[in-house]
mmCIF file of C-alpha atoms (C1' of nucleotides) and ligand atoms in Angstrom:
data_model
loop_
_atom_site.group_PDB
_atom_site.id
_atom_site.type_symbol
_atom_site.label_atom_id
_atom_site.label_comp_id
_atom_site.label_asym_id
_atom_site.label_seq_id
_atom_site.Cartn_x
_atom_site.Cartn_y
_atom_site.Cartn_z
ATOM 1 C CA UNK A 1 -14.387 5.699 24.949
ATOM 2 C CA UNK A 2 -16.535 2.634 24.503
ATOM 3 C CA UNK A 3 -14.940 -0.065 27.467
ATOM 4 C CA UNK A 4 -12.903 -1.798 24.579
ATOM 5 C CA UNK A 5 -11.201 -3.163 27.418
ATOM 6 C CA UNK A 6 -13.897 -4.466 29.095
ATOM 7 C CA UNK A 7 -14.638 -6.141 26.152
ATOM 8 C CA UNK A 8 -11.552 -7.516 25.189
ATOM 9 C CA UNK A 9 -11.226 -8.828 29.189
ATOM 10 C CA UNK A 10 -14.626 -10.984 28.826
ATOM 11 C CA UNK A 11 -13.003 -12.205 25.311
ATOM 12 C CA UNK A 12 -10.894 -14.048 27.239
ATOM 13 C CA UNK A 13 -7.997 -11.731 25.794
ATOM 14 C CA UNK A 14 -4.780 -11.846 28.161
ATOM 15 C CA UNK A 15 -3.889 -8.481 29.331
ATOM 16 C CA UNK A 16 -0.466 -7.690 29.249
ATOM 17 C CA UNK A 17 0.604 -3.673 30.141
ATOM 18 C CA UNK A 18 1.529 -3.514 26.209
ATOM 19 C CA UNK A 19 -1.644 -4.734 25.384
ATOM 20 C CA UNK A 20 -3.378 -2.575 28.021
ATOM 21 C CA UNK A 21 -1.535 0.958 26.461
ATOM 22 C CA UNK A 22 -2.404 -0.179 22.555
ATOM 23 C CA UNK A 23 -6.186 -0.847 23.157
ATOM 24 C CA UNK A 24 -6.282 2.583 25.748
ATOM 25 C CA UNK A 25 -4.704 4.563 22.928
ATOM 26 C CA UNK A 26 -7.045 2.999 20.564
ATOM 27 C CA UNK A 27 -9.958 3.887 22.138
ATOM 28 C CA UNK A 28 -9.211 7.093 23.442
ATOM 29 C CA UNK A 29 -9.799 9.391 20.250
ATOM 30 C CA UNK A 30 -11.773 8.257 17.687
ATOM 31 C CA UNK A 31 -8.912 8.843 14.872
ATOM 32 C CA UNK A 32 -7.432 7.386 12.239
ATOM 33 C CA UNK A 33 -3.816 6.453 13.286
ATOM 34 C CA UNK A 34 -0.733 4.512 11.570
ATOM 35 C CA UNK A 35 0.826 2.138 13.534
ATOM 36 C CA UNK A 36 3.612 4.140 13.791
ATOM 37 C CA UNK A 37 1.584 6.822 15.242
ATOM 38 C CA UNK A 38 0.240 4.832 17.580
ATOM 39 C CA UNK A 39 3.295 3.220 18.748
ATOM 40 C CA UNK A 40 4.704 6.579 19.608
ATOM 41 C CA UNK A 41 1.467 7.380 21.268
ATOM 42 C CA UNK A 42 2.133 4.125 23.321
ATOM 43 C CA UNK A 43 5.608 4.841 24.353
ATOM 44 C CA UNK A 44 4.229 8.118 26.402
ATOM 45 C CA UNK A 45 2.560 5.726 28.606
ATOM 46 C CA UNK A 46 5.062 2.594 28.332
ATOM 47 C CA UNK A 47 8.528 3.909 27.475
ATOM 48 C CA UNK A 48 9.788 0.502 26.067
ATOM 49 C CA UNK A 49 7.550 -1.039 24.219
ATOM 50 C CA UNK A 50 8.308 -2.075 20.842
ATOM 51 C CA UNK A 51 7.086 -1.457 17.642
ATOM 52 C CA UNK A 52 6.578 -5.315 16.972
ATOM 53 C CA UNK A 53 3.963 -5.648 19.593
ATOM 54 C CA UNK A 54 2.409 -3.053 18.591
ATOM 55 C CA UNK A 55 2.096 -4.435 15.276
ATOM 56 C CA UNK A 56 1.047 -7.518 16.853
ATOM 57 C CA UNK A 57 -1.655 -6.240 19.195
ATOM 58 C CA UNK A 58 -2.981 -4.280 16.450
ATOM 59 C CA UNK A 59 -3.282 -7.077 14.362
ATOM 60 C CA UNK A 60 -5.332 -9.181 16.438
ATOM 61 C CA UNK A 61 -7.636 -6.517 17.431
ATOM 62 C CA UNK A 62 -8.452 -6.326 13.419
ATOM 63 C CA UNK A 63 -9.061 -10.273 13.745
ATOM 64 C CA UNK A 64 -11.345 -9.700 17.071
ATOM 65 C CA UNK A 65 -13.097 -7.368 14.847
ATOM 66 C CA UNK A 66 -12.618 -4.709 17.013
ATOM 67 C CA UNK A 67 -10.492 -2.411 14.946
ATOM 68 C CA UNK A 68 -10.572 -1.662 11.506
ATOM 69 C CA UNK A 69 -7.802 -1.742 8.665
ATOM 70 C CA UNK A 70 -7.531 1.078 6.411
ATOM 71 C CA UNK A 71 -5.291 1.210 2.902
ATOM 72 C CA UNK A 72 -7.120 4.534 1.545
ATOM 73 C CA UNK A 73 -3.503 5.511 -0.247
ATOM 74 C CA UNK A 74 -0.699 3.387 -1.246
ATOM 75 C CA UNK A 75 1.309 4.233 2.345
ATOM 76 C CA UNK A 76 1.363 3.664 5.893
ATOM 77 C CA UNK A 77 -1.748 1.329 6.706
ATOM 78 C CA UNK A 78 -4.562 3.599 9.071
ATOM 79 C CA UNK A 79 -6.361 1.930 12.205
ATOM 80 C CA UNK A 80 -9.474 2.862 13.101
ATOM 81 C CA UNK A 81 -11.226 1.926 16.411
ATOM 82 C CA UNK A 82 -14.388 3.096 15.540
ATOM 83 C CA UNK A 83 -15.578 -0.577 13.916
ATOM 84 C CA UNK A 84 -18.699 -1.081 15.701
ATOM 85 C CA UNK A 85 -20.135 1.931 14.422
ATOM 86 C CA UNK A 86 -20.001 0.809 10.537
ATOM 87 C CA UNK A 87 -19.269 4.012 8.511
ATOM 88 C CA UNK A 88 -17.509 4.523 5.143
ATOM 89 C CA UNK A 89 -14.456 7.501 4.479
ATOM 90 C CA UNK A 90 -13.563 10.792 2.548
ATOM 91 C CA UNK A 91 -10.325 11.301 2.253
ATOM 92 C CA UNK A 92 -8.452 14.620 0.661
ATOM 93 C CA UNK A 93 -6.356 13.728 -1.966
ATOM 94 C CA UNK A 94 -3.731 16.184 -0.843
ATOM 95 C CA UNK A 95 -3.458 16.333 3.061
ATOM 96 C CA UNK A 96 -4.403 12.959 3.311
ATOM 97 C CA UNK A 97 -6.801 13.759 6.128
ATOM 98 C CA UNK A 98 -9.853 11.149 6.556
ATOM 99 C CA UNK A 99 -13.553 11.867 7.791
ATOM 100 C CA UNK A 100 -15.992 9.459 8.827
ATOM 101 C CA UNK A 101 -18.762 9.696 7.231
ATOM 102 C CA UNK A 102 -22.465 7.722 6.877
ATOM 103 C CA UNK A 103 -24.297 7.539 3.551
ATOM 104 C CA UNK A 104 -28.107 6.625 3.153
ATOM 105 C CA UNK A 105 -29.212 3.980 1.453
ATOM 106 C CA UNK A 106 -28.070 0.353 0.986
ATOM 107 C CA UNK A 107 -24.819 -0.129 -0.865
ATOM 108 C CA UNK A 108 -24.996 -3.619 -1.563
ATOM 109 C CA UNK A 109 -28.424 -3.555 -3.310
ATOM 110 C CA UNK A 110 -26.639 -1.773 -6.412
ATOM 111 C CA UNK A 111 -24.608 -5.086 -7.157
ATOM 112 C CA UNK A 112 -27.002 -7.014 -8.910
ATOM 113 C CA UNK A 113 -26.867 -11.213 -8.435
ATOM 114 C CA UNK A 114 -25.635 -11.186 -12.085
ATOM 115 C CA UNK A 115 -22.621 -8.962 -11.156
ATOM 116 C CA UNK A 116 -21.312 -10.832 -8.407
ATOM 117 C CA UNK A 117 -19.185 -13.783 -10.346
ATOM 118 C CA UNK A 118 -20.267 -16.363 -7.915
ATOM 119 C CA UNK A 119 -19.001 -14.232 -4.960
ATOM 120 C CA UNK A 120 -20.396 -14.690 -1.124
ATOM 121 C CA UNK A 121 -19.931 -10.587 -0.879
ATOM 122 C CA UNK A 122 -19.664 -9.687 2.755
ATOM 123 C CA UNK A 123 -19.026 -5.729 3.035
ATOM 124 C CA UNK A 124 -18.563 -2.828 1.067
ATOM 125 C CA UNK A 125 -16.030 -0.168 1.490
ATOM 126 C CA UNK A 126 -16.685 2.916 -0.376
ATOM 127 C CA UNK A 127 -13.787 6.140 -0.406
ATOM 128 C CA UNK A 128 -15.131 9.119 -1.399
ATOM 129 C CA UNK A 129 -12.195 11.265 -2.414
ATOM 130 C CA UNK A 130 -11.937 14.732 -3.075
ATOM 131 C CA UNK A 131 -10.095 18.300 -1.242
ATOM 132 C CA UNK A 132 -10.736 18.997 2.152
ATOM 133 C CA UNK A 133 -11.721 22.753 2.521
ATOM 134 C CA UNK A 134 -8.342 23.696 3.467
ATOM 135 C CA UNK A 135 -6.707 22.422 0.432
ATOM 136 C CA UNK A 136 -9.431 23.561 -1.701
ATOM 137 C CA UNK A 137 -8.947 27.265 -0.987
ATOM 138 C CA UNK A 138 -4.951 27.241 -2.070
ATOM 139 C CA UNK A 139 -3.527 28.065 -5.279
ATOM 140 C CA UNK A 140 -1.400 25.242 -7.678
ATOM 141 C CA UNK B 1 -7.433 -3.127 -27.154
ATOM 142 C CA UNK B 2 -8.473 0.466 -27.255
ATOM 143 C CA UNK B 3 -5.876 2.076 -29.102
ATOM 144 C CA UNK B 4 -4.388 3.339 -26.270
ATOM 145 C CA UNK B 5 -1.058 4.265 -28.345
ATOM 146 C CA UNK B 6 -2.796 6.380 -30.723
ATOM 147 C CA UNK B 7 -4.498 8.488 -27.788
ATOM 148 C CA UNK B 8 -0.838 8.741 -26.073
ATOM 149 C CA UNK B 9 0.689 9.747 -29.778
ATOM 150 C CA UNK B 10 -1.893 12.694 -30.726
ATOM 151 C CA UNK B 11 -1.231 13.783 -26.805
ATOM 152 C CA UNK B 12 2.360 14.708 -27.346
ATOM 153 C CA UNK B 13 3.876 11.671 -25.535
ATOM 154 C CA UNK B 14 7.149 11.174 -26.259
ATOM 155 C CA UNK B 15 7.313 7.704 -27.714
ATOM 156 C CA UNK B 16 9.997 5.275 -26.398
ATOM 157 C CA UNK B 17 10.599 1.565 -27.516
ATOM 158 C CA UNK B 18 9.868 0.573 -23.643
ATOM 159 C CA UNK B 19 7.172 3.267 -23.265
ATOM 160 C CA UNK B 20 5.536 1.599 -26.210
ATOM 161 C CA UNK B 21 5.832 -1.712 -24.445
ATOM 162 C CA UNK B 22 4.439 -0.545 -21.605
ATOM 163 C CA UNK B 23 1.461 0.561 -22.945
ATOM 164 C CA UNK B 24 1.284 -2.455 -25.317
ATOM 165 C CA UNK B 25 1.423 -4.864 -22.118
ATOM 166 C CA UNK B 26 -1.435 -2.633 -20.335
ATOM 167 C CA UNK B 27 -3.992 -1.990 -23.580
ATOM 168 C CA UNK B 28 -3.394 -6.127 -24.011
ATOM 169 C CA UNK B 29 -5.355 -7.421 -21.600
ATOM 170 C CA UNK B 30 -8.155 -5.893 -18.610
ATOM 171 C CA UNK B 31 -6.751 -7.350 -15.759
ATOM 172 C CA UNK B 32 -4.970 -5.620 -12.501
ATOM 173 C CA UNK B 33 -1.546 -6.233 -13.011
ATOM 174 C CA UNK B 34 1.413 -5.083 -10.271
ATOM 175 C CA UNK B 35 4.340 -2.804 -11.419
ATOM 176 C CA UNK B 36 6.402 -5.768 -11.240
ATOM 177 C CA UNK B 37 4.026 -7.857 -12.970
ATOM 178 C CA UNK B 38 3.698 -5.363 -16.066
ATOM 179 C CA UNK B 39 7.553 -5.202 -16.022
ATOM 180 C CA UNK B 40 7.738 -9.148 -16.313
ATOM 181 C CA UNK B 41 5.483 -9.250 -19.259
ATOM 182 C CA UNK B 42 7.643 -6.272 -20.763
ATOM 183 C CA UNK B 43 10.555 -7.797 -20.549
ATOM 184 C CA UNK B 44 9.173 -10.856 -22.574
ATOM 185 C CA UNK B 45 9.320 -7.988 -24.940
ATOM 186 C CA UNK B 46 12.541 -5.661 -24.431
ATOM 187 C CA UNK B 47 15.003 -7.703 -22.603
ATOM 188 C CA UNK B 48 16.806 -4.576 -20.651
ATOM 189 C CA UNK B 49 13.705 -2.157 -19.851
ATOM 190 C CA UNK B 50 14.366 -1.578 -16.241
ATOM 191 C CA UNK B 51 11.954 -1.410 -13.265
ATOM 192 C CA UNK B 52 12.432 2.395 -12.914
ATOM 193 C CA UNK B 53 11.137 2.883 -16.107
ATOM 194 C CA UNK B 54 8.221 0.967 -15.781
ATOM 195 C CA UNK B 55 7.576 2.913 -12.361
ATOM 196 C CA UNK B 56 8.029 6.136 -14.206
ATOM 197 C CA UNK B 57 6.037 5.238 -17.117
ATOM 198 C CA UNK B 58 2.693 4.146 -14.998
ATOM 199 C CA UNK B 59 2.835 7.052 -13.081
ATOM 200 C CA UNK B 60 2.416 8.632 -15.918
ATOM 201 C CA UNK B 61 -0.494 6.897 -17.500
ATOM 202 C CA UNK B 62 -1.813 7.587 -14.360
ATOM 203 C CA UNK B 63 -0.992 11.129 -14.374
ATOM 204 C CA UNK B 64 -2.808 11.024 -18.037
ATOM 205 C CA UNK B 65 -5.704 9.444 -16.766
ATOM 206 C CA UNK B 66 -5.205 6.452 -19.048
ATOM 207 C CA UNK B 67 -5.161 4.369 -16.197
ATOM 208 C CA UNK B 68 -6.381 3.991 -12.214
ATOM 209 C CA UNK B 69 -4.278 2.927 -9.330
ATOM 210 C CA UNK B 70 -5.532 0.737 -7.228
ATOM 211 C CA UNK B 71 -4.535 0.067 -3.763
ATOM 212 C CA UNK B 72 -7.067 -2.678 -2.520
ATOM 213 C CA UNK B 73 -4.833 -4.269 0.215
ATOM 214 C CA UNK B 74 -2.043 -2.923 1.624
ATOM 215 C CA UNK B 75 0.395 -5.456 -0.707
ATOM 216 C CA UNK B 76 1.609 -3.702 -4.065
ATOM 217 C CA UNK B 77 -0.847 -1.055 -6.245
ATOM 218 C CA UNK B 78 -2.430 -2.375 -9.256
ATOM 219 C CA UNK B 79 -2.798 -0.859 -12.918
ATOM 220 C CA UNK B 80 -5.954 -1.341 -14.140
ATOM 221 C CA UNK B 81 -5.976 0.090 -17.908
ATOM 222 C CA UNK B 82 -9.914 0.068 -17.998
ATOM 223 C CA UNK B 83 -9.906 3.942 -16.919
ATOM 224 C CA UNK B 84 -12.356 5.060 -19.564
ATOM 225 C CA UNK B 85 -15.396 2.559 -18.361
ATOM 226 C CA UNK B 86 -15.714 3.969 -14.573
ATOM 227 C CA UNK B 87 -16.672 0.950 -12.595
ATOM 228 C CA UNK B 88 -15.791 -0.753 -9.184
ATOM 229 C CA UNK B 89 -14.063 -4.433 -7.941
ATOM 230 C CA UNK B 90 -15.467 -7.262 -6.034
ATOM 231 C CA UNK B 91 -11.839 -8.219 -4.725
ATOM 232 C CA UNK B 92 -12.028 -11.910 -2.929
ATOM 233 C CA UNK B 93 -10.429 -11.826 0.816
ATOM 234 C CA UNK B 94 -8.663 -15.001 0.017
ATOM 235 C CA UNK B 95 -6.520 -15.131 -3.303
ATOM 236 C CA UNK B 96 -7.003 -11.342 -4.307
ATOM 237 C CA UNK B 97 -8.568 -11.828 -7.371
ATOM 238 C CA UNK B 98 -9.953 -8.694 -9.003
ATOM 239 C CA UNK B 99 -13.490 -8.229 -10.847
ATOM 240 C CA UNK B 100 -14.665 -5.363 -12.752
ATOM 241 C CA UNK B 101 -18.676 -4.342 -11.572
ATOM 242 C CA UNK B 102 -21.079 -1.855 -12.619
ATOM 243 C CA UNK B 103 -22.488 -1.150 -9.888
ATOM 244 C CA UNK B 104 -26.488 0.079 -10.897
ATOM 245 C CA UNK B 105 -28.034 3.823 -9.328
ATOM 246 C CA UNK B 106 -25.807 6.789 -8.113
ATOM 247 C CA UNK B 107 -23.461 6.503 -5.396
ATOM 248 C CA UNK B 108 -22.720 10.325 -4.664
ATOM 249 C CA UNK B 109 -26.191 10.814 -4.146
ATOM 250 C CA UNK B 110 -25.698 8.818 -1.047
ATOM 251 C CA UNK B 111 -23.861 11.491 0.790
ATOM 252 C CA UNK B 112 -25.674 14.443 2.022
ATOM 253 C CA UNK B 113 -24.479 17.836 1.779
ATOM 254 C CA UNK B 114 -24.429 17.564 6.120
ATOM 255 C CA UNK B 115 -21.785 14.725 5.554
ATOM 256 C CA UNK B 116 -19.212 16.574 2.849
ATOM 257 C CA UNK B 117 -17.416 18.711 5.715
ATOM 258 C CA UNK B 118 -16.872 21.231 2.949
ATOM 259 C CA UNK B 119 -15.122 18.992 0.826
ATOM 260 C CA UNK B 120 -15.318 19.059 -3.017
ATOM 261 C CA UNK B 121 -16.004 15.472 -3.135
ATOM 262 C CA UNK B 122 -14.365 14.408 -7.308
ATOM 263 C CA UNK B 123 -14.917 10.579 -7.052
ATOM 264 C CA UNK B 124 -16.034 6.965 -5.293
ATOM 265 C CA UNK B 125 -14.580 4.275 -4.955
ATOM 266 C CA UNK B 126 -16.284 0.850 -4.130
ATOM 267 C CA UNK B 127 -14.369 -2.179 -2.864
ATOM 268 C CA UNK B 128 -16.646 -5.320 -2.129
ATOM 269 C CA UNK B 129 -15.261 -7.808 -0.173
ATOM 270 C CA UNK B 130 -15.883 -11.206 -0.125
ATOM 271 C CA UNK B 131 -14.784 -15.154 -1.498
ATOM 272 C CA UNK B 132 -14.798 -16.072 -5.135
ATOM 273 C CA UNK B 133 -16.227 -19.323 -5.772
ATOM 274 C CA UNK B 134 -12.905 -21.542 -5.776
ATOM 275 C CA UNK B 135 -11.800 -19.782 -2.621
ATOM 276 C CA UNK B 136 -15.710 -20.572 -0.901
ATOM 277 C CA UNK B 137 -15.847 -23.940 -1.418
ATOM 278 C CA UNK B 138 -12.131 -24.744 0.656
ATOM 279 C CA UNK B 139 -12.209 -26.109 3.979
ATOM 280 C CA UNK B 140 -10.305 -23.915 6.583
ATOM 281 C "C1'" DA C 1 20.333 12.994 -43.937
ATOM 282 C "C1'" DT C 2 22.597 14.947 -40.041
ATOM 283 C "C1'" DC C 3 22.911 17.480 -35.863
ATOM 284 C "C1'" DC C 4 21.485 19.014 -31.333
ATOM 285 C "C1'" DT C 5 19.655 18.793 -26.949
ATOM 286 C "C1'" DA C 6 16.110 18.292 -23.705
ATOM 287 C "C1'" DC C 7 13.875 14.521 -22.141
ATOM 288 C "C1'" DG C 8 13.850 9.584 -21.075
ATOM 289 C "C1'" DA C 9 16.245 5.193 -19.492
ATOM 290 C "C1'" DT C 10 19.278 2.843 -16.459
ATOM 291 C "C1'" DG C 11 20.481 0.219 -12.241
ATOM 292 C "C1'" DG C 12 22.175 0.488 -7.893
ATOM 293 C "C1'" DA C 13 21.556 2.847 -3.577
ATOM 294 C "C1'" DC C 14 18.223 4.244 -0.570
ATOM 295 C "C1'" DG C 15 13.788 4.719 2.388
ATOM 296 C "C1'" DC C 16 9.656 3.246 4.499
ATOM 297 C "C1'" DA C 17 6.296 -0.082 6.193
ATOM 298 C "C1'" DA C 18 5.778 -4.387 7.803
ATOM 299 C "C1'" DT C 19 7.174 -9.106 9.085
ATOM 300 C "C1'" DC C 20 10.234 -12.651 10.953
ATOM 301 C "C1'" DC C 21 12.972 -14.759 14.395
ATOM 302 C "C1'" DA C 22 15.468 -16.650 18.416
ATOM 303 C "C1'" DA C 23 15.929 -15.540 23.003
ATOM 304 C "C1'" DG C 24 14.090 -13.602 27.156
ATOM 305 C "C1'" DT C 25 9.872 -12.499 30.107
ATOM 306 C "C1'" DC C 26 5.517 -12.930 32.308
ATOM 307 C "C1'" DA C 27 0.105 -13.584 33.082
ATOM 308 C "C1'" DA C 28 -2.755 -16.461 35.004
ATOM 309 C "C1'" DG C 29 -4.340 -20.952 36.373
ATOM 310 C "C1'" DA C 30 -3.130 -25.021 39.338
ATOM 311 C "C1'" DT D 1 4.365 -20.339 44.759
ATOM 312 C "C1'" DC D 2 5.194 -22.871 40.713
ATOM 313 C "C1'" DT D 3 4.772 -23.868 35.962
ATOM 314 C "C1'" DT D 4 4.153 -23.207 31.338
ATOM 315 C "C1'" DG D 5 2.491 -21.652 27.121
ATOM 316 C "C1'" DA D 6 1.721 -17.291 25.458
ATOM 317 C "C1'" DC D 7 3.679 -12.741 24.860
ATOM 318 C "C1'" DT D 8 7.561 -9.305 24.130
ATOM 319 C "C1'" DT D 9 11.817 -7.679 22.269
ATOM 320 C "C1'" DG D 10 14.976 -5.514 18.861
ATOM 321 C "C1'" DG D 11 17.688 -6.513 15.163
ATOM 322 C "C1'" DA D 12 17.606 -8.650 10.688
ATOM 323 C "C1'" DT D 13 15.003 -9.263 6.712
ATOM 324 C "C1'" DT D 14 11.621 -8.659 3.108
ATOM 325 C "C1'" DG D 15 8.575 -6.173 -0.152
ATOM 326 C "C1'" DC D 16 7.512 -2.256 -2.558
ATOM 327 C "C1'" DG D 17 8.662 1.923 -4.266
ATOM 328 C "C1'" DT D 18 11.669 6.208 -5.047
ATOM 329 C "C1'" DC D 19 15.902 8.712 -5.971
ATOM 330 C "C1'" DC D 20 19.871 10.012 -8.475
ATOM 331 C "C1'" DA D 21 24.026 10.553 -11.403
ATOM 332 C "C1'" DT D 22 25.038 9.143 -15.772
ATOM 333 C "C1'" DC D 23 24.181 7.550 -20.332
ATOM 334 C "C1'" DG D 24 21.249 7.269 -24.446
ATOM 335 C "C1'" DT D 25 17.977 8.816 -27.786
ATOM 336 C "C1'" DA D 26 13.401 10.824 -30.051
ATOM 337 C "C1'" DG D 27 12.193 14.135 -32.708
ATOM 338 C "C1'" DG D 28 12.511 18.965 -34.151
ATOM 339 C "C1'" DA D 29 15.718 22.049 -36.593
ATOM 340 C "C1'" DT D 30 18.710 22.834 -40.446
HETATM 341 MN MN1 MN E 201 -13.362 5.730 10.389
HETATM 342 MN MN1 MN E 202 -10.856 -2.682 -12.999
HETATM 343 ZN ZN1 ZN E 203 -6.570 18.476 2.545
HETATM 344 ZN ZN1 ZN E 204 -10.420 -16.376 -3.928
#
DNA sequence: ATCCTACGATGGACGCAATCCAAGTCAAGA
DNA sequence: TCTTGACTTGGATTGCGTCCATCGTAGGAT
């Protein structure tokens, strides 16, 4: 819990209940949810919202910056409330199950001036992929 | 072009007029072309070769490790046919457009042993995000 | 050269994620 | 309390990809 709502208030956000339920579910686990996932998460608390405003409200907390977008696989895109702590992701290539994780050293310093193409580069994501231990340890 | 035919051929691949496109409309040019994008340019080519089989076919150039899918927004996967120079992508926020980098130093030496959570981490993947040039210099 | 058959191609139906839209509802300032 | 522009709703729609029953054929066998 980090007072996203508190935050969002003094952004001059308006607070509807539907809002309210998204950002509380957002920032009660520090996860990496579909917005599928969290709509159903939402309905616990707020039987009838819809899925549209929950697409909505998730949107515009990516544009506040205060949620981050995730497309690690080709599916369901992930949305992670954890974006003030910048961090990068592992990802099992079977389960699909994501870590946070937090590499040394600056990224951006490997992309020389000459490699950029004219680009005004603002952040790096980097994936690490591989098998969580689970998977690891079963046969095929 | 990279005879990317004759590596398919000596691997047992059964050859097909619109597998042979296929690959023909991939080992043509290093760009990041969408399934639907490779099918246009095939069709140029073979008239009926259907969307299924163009599906089928990447998957399994994938499969074969003759080419990477990329998933850089959450819009349609790109087939990049540059699988045999590792490298990264400066992708701009904008328009999409895709660059090949080379990113100098090791990037798996960045995560510490602490930070693997037992995973058996196989490969990186480095997205930098920013404006190309023509997309910069817009207003808005 | 011809035959055989397992593998590939086809295209239309289907599924999932996300967006769009017109109509109804409401938060918050006056 | 009143007003109004912003927000919500759910059903339709779109975009991307997969599935499947059926047809066709590449390539080995003879
Ligand atoms: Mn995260
Ligand atoms: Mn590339
Ligand atoms: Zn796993
Ligand atoms: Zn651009």
């Amino acid at each position: 819990m980090s007072d996203l709502l508190g935050r969002l208030r003094e952004r001059g956000w308006r607070l509807t209940s539907q809002r309210r339920v998204v950002a509380e579910v957002l920032d009660g686990e520090h996860v990496h949810l579909t917005a599928d996932e969290v709509h159903a998460r939402a309905v616990e608390r707020l039987p009838e919202i819809s899925r549209a405003t929950v697409y909505n409200a998730l949107g515009e907390l990516v544009t506040l910056g205060e949620v981050v977008e995730l497309s690690t696989d080709g599916r369901a895109k992930r949305y992670d409330p954890n974006a003030r702590h910048p961090h990068h992701h592992l990802v099992c290539s079977r389960c699909g199950t994501i870590r946070d994780v937090h590499p040394t050293g600056d990224l951006m310093t490997g992309l020389a001036a000459e490699e950029r193409f004219g680009f005004t580069v603002s952040k790096v994501e980097v994936t690490y992929r591989g098998l969580c231990p689970a998977c690891a340890g079963q046969d095929a």
